PDB file of C-alpha atoms in Angstrom:
ATOM      1  CA  MET A 452     -25.388  -3.028  64.205  1.00  0.00           C
ATOM      2  CA  LYS A 453     -26.256  -6.340  62.549  1.00  0.00           C
ATOM      3  CA  THR A 454     -29.118  -4.433  60.247  1.00  0.00           C
ATOM      4  CA  SER A 455     -26.903  -1.008  59.303  1.00  0.00           C
ATOM      5  CA  ARG A 456     -24.027  -3.514  58.211  1.00  0.00           C
ATOM      6  CA  CYS A 457     -26.725  -5.585  56.480  1.00  0.00           C
ATOM      7  CA  ASN A 458     -28.204  -1.998  55.321  1.00  0.00           C
ATOM      8  CA  LEU A 459     -24.387  -1.317  54.035  1.00  0.00           C
ATOM      9  CA  SER A 460     -23.959  -4.215  52.488  1.00  0.00           C
ATOM     10  CA  ILE A 461     -27.948  -4.310  50.240  1.00  0.00           C
ATOM     11  CA  ASP A 462     -26.331  -0.519  49.177  1.00  0.00           C
ATOM     12  CA  CYS A 463     -23.782  -0.845  48.059  1.00  0.00           C
ATOM     13  CA  GLY A 464     -25.050  -4.057  45.800  1.00  0.00           C
ATOM     14  CA  ILE A 465     -27.490  -2.037  44.548  1.00  0.00           C
ATOM     15  CA  ALA A 466     -24.983   0.971  43.326  1.00  0.00           C
ATOM     16  CA  LEU A 467     -23.102  -2.088  42.155  1.00  0.00           C
ATOM     17  CA  VAL A 468     -25.780  -3.185  40.041  1.00  0.00           C
ATOM     18  CA  ALA A 469     -26.139   0.377  39.227  1.00  0.00           C
ATOM     19  CA  ILE A 470     -22.242   1.359  37.850  1.00  0.00           C
ATOM     20  CA  MET A 471     -22.763  -1.764  35.635  1.00  0.00           C
ATOM     21  CA  LEU A 472     -26.404  -1.339  34.398  1.00  0.00           C
ATOM     22  CA  ALA A 473     -24.541   2.156  33.741  1.00  0.00           C
ATOM     23  CA  LEU A 474     -22.010   1.395  31.214  1.00  0.00           C
ATOM     24  CA  PRO A 475     -21.999  -0.021  27.727  1.00  0.00           C
ATOM     25  CA  SER A 476     -21.923  -3.538  27.736  1.00  0.00           C
ATOM     26  CA  ARG A 477     -19.212  -5.529  26.534  1.00  0.00           C
ATOM     27  CA  LEU A 478     -18.324  -9.219  26.292  1.00  0.00           C
ATOM     28  CA  PRO A 479     -14.217  -9.571  27.226  1.00  0.00           C
ATOM     29  CA  GLY A 480     -12.144 -10.005  24.623  1.00  0.00           C
ATOM     30  CA  GLN A 481     -14.340  -7.061  23.022  1.00  0.00           C
ATOM     31  CA  THR A 482     -12.953  -3.419  21.933  1.00  0.00           C
ATOM     32  CA  ALA A 483     -14.580  -1.083  20.674  1.00  0.00           C
ATOM     33  CA  ALA A 484     -14.151  -0.055  16.852  1.00  0.00           C
ATOM     34  CA  ALA A 485     -12.169   3.268  16.097  1.00  0.00           C
ATOM     35  CA  LYS A 486     -13.607   6.442  14.662  1.00  0.00           C
ATOM     36  CA  SER A 487     -12.137   8.166  11.894  1.00  0.00           C
ATOM     37  CA  PRO A 488     -11.668  11.614  13.843  1.00  0.00           C
ATOM     38  CA  ASP A 489     -11.330  13.153  10.292  1.00  0.00           C
ATOM     39  CA  ASP A 490     -13.856  16.775  10.462  1.00  0.00           C
ATOM     40  CA  ASN A 491     -14.579  16.909   7.023  1.00  0.00           C
ATOM     41  CA  GLY A 492     -16.187  13.861   6.921  1.00  0.00           C
ATOM     42  CA  THR A 493     -13.828  11.829   4.608  1.00  0.00           C
ATOM     43  CA  SER A 494     -12.393   8.610   5.890  1.00  0.00           C
ATOM     44  CA  ALA A 495      -8.615   9.620   5.911  1.00  0.00           C
ATOM     45  CA  ALA A 496      -8.039   7.419   9.069  1.00  0.00           C
ATOM     46  CA  HIS A 497      -7.591   4.734   6.961  1.00  0.00           C
ATOM     47  CA  TRP A 498      -4.612   5.711   4.918  1.00  0.00           C
ATOM     48  CA  ASN A 499      -0.977   5.395   6.385  1.00  0.00           C
ATOM     49  CA  VAL A 500       1.827   6.492   5.740  1.00  0.00           C
ATOM     50  CA  GLN A 501       5.633   6.286   5.445  1.00  0.00           C
ATOM     51  CA  VAL A 502       7.800   9.237   5.914  1.00  0.00           C
ATOM     52  CA  ASP A 503      10.907   8.796   4.207  1.00  0.00           C
ATOM     53  CA  GLN A 504      14.502  10.194   5.387  1.00  0.00           C
ATOM     54  CA  VAL A 505      14.787  14.618   3.752  1.00  0.00           C
ATOM     55  CA  ASP A 506      16.727  15.153   0.409  1.00  0.00           C
ATOM     56  CA  SER A 507      18.877  17.810   0.834  1.00  0.00           C
ATOM     57  CA  GLY A 508      18.812  18.099  -3.104  1.00  0.00           C
ATOM     58  CA  ASN A 509      22.740  20.243  -3.921  1.00  0.00           C
ATOM     59  CA  LEU A 510      22.809  21.660  -1.124  1.00  0.00           C
ATOM     60  CA  ASP A 511      25.318  22.051   1.820  1.00  0.00           C
ATOM     61  CA  LEU A 512      22.291  21.056   4.474  1.00  0.00           C
ATOM     62  CA  ALA A 513      24.140  19.900   7.921  1.00  0.00           C
ATOM     63  CA  TYR A 514      22.938  16.399   8.605  1.00  0.00           C
ATOM     64  CA  SER A 515      21.464  17.130  12.373  1.00  0.00           C
ATOM     65  CA  PHE A 516      19.163  19.638   9.783  1.00  0.00           C
ATOM     66  CA  GLN A 517      18.120  16.471   8.214  1.00  0.00           C
ATOM     67  CA  ILE A 518      17.680  14.134  10.638  1.00  0.00           C
ATOM     68  CA  ALA A 519      15.617  16.699  12.790  1.00  0.00           C
ATOM     69  CA  ILE A 520      13.106  17.690   9.927  1.00  0.00           C
ATOM     70  CA  TYR A 521      12.490  14.414   9.538  1.00  0.00           C
ATOM     71  CA  GLU A 522      11.667  13.409  12.924  1.00  0.00           C
ATOM     72  CA  ASN A 523       9.720  16.483  13.323  1.00  0.00           C
ATOM     73  CA  LEU A 524       8.223  15.685  10.697  1.00  0.00           C
ATOM     74  CA  VAL A 525       7.148  11.715  12.148  1.00  0.00           C
ATOM     75  CA  GLU A 526       6.318  13.811  15.128  1.00  0.00           C
ATOM     76  CA  GLU A 527       3.562  16.739  13.350  1.00  0.00           C
ATOM     77  CA  LEU A 528       1.906  14.242  11.225  1.00  0.00           C
ATOM     78  CA  ASN A 529       1.148  11.803  14.262  1.00  0.00           C
ATOM     79  CA  LYS A 530      -0.287  14.464  15.653  1.00  0.00           C
ATOM     80  CA  THR A 531      -3.028  15.364  13.132  1.00  0.00           C
ATOM     81  CA  LYS A 532      -4.257  11.638  13.420  1.00  0.00           C
ATOM     82  CA  GLN A 533      -5.090  12.152   9.692  1.00  0.00           C
ATOM     83  CA  PHE A 534      -3.296   9.349   8.993  1.00  0.00           C
ATOM     84  CA  GLN A 535      -4.256   5.480  10.702  1.00  0.00           C
ATOM     85  CA  GLN A 536      -0.389   4.765  11.332  1.00  0.00           C
ATOM     86  CA  VAL A 537       2.679   6.876  10.523  1.00  0.00           C
ATOM     87  CA  PHE A 538       5.423   4.942   9.387  1.00  0.00           C
ATOM     88  CA  ARG A 539       9.678   5.685   9.428  1.00  0.00           C
ATOM     89  CA  ASP A 540      11.696   4.942   5.986  1.00  0.00           C
ATOM     90  CA  GLY A 541      12.298   1.159   6.062  1.00  0.00           C
ATOM     91  CA  ASP A 542      10.114  -0.590   8.609  1.00  0.00           C
ATOM     92  CA  VAL A 543       9.043  -3.551   7.186  1.00  0.00           C
ATOM     93  CA  ARG A 544       5.880  -3.267   8.633  1.00  0.00           C
ATOM     94  CA  ALA A 545       4.775  -0.361   6.223  1.00  0.00           C
ATOM     95  CA  GLY A 546       5.007  -3.300   3.659  1.00  0.00           C
ATOM     96  CA  GLU A 547       1.577  -4.750   4.516  1.00  0.00           C
ATOM     97  CA  PHE A 548      -0.787  -1.932   4.258  1.00  0.00           C
ATOM     98  CA  PRO A 549      -2.202  -1.716   1.056  1.00  0.00           C
ATOM     99  CA  ASN A 550      -3.488   2.046   1.384  1.00  0.00           C
ATOM    100  CA  LEU A 551       0.044   3.373   2.253  1.00  0.00           C
ATOM    101  CA  LEU A 552       1.464   6.313   1.210  1.00  0.00           C
ATOM    102  CA  VAL A 553       4.282   8.003   1.033  1.00  0.00           C
ATOM    103  CA  LEU A 554       5.805  11.403   2.051  1.00  0.00           C
ATOM    104  CA  LYS A 555       8.778  12.409   0.111  1.00  0.00           C
ATOM    105  CA  THR A 556      10.805  15.605   0.827  1.00  0.00           C
ATOM    106  CA  THR A 557      13.058  17.231  -0.439  1.00  0.00           C
ATOM    107  CA  VAL A 558      15.269  20.428   0.740  1.00  0.00           C
ATOM    108  CA  GLU A 559      14.820  23.311  -2.563  1.00  0.00           C
ATOM    109  CA  LYS A 560      16.692  25.625  -0.671  1.00  0.00           C
ATOM    110  CA  TYR A 561      17.917  26.557   3.068  1.00  0.00           C
ATOM    111  CA  THR A 562      19.574  30.534   4.743  1.00  0.00           C
ATOM    112  CA  PRO A 563      21.209  29.869   7.572  1.00  0.00           C
ATOM    113  CA  GLY A 564      20.529  32.219  10.276  1.00  0.00           C
ATOM    114  CA  SER A 565      22.298  33.809  13.153  1.00  0.00           C
ATOM    115  CA  GLU A 566      21.149  32.747  16.809  1.00  0.00           C
ATOM    116  CA  THR A 567      23.521  35.942  17.727  1.00  0.00           C
ATOM    117  CA  ARG A 568      21.701  38.193  14.856  1.00  0.00           C
ATOM    118  CA  ARG A 569      18.054  37.798  16.046  1.00  0.00           C
ATOM    119  CA  ALA A 570      19.127  38.029  19.652  1.00  0.00           C
ATOM    120  CA  VAL A 571      20.237  40.681  19.551  1.00  0.00           C
ATOM    121  CA  THR A 572      18.155  42.997  16.476  1.00  0.00           C
ATOM    122  CA  THR A 573      15.050  41.172  15.668  1.00  0.00           C
ATOM    123  CA  VAL A 574      15.105  41.754  11.563  1.00  0.00           C
ATOM    124  CA  SER A 575      18.172  40.420  10.765  1.00  0.00           C
ATOM    125  CA  GLY A 576      19.416  35.889  11.458  1.00  0.00           C
ATOM    126  CA  ALA A 577      16.234  34.968  10.087  1.00  0.00           C
ATOM    127  CA  THR A 578      17.332  30.498   9.657  1.00  0.00           C
ATOM    128  CA  LYS A 579      14.616  29.971   6.447  1.00  0.00           C
ATOM    129  CA  LEU A 580      13.821  26.251   4.611  1.00  0.00           C
ATOM    130  CA  THR A 581      11.666  25.940   1.439  1.00  0.00           C
ATOM    131  CA  VAL A 582      11.277  22.153   0.367  1.00  0.00           C
ATOM    132  CA  ARG A 583       8.991  20.610  -2.636  1.00  0.00           C
ATOM    133  CA  SER A 584       6.544  17.949  -0.648  1.00  0.00           C
ATOM    134  CA  GLN A 585       5.451  15.699  -2.194  1.00  0.00           C
ATOM    135  CA  LEU A 586       2.229  12.375  -0.886  1.00  0.00           C
ATOM    136  CA  LEU A 587       2.703   9.597  -3.430  1.00  0.00           C
ATOM    137  CA  THR A 588       1.175   6.611  -3.496  1.00  0.00           C
ATOM    138  CA  ARG A 589       2.596   2.914  -3.524  1.00  0.00           C
ATOM    139  CA  GLU A 590       2.316   3.022  -7.100  1.00  0.00           C
ATOM    140  CA  GLY A 591       3.945   6.353  -7.334  1.00  0.00           C
ATOM    141  CA  LYS A 592       1.388   8.962  -8.359  1.00  0.00           C
ATOM    142  CA  ILE A 593       1.158  11.932  -7.080  1.00  0.00           C
ATOM    143  CA  VAL A 594      -1.213  12.686  -4.134  1.00  0.00           C
ATOM    144  CA  LEU A 595      -0.109  15.815  -3.543  1.00  0.00           C
ATOM    145  CA  GLU A 596       2.227  18.276  -4.203  1.00  0.00           C
ATOM    146  CA  ARG A 597       3.428  21.770  -2.539  1.00  0.00           C
ATOM    147  CA  THR A 598       6.965  24.271  -1.979  1.00  0.00           C
ATOM    148  CA  VAL A 599       6.780  24.596   2.056  1.00  0.00           C
ATOM    149  CA  ASN A 600       8.296  27.549   4.039  1.00  0.00           C
ATOM    150  CA  GLY A 601       9.750  26.623   7.083  1.00  0.00           C
ATOM    151  CA  ASP A 602      11.941  29.711   9.355  1.00  0.00           C
ATOM    152  CA  VAL A 603      12.519  31.191  12.797  1.00  0.00           C
ATOM    153  CA  ARG A 604      13.205  34.861  13.194  1.00  0.00           C
ATOM    154  CA  PHE A 605      13.120  35.911  15.752  1.00  0.00           C
ATOM    155  CA  PHE A 606      13.744  34.296  19.396  1.00  0.00           C
ATOM    156  CA  GLY A 607      14.349  30.813  19.382  1.00  0.00           C
ATOM    157  CA  SER A 608      17.236  28.063  17.903  1.00  0.00           C
ATOM    158  CA  ASN A 609      18.700  27.477  14.653  1.00  0.00           C
ATOM    159  CA  LEU A 610      16.435  23.803  15.096  1.00  0.00           C
ATOM    160  CA  ARG A 611      13.526  25.597  15.158  1.00  0.00           C
ATOM    161  CA  ALA A 612      13.418  25.459  11.850  1.00  0.00           C
ATOM    162  CA  THR A 613      12.762  22.436  10.979  1.00  0.00           C
ATOM    163  CA  HIS A 614       9.911  22.385  13.673  1.00  0.00           C
ATOM    164  CA  ASN A 615       8.235  25.114  12.112  1.00  0.00           C
ATOM    165  CA  LEU A 616       9.105  23.818   8.585  1.00  0.00           C
ATOM    166  CA  ALA A 617       6.940  19.939   9.867  1.00  0.00           C
ATOM    167  CA  HIS A 618       4.269  21.661  11.569  1.00  0.00           C
ATOM    168  CA  ASN A 619       3.538  23.700   8.398  1.00  0.00           C
ATOM    169  CA  ILE A 620       4.264  20.595   6.609  1.00  0.00           C
ATOM    170  CA  ALA A 621       1.837  19.110   8.707  1.00  0.00           C
ATOM    171  CA  LYS A 622      -0.481  20.963   8.106  1.00  0.00           C
ATOM    172  CA  THR A 623      -0.814  21.472   4.512  1.00  0.00           C
ATOM    173  CA  ILE A 624      -1.720  17.570   4.198  1.00  0.00           C
ATOM    174  CA  LYS A 625      -4.450  18.271   6.475  1.00  0.00           C
ATOM    175  CA  GLN A 626      -5.901  21.791   5.296  1.00  0.00           C
ATOM    176  CA  SER A 627      -5.371  19.906   1.659  1.00  0.00           C
ATOM    177  CA  SER A 628      -8.645  18.627  -0.810  1.00  0.00           C
ATOM    178  CA  TRP A 629      -7.434  15.418  -1.504  1.00  0.00           C
ATOM    179  CA  SER A 630      -9.290  12.643  -0.741  1.00  0.00           C
ATOM    180  CA  GLY A 631      -8.852  10.622   1.796  1.00  0.00           C
ATOM    181  CA  SER A 632     -10.967   7.378   0.845  1.00  0.00           C
ATOM    182  CA  GLY A 633     -10.932   5.182  -2.085  1.00  0.00           C
ATOM    183  CA  GLN A 634      -7.900   6.356  -5.038  1.00  0.00           C
ATOM    184  CA  PRO A 635      -7.097   9.586  -4.644  1.00  0.00           C
ATOM    185  CA  THR A 636      -6.366  11.173  -7.894  1.00  0.00           C
ATOM    186  CA  ALA A 637      -5.916  14.591  -8.148  1.00  0.00           C
ATOM    187  CA  ILE A 638      -3.327  16.371  -7.701  1.00  0.00           C
ATOM    188  CA  LEU A 639      -2.280  19.110  -5.815  1.00  0.00           C
ATOM    189  CA  THR A 640      -0.156  21.698  -6.393  1.00  0.00           C
ATOM    190  CA  GLY A 641       0.933  25.346  -4.738  1.00  0.00           C
ATOM    191  CA  GLN A 642       2.805  26.850  -2.460  1.00  0.00           C
ATOM    192  CA  LEU A 643       2.324  27.593   1.568  1.00  0.00           C
TER     193      LEU A 643
END
C-alpha cells in the first residue's frame, strides 16, 4: 500500500513539473505584450477615439434617437477592436492620450417610420437615418469623412435604425484606408 502512494506522489510531481515546463515562463507581475488585432498590417490599435455627442443639426430628431445612436456607436466601435480605447464625450482621461481621434456625427436626414406599417405591408413604414460622420485628430484635421445611412425596413423597432447606423459607421471606419500609424494624412470622403 505504501509503494502505491509513493508511486502516485512521484507521478503527480512529474506531471506538475511537465505542466510548468509546458507553460510559457513569466515572472510574477509580468504580462504578455498585447498584439494588434489589425489584419491589414497597419497599427491602428495604438490610436484612441473619443465619441462626441450626436448633433441633430436642424432636424426635429427625438432625443432618444440621439442617445441611441451615441450608445450604439460606443458599443460598435469597441467591437471592431480598431482602437486601443473608446472614450465617451467629456471623459477627462481622454486628454492624457497623445494619439486621440474624435468621432463627430451630424444627422443630415431623418425619415420617421412606422412599426405597424412595416409589420403589415413590409413595403412602407421604413425608418431612415443619414449622417455625416467625421473622424478628426485632436488638432481638428479631418482624417475620414463619410455620409453613412442606417435604416430599418422590415421588422423591428424604430430604434433598430440607430443600431444599424452605428454598425455601418464602425464598419466604414474599419474598412477605410486611413493610416493608423503615424499622422493620418488623407481625407477620405464618400458615402456608404
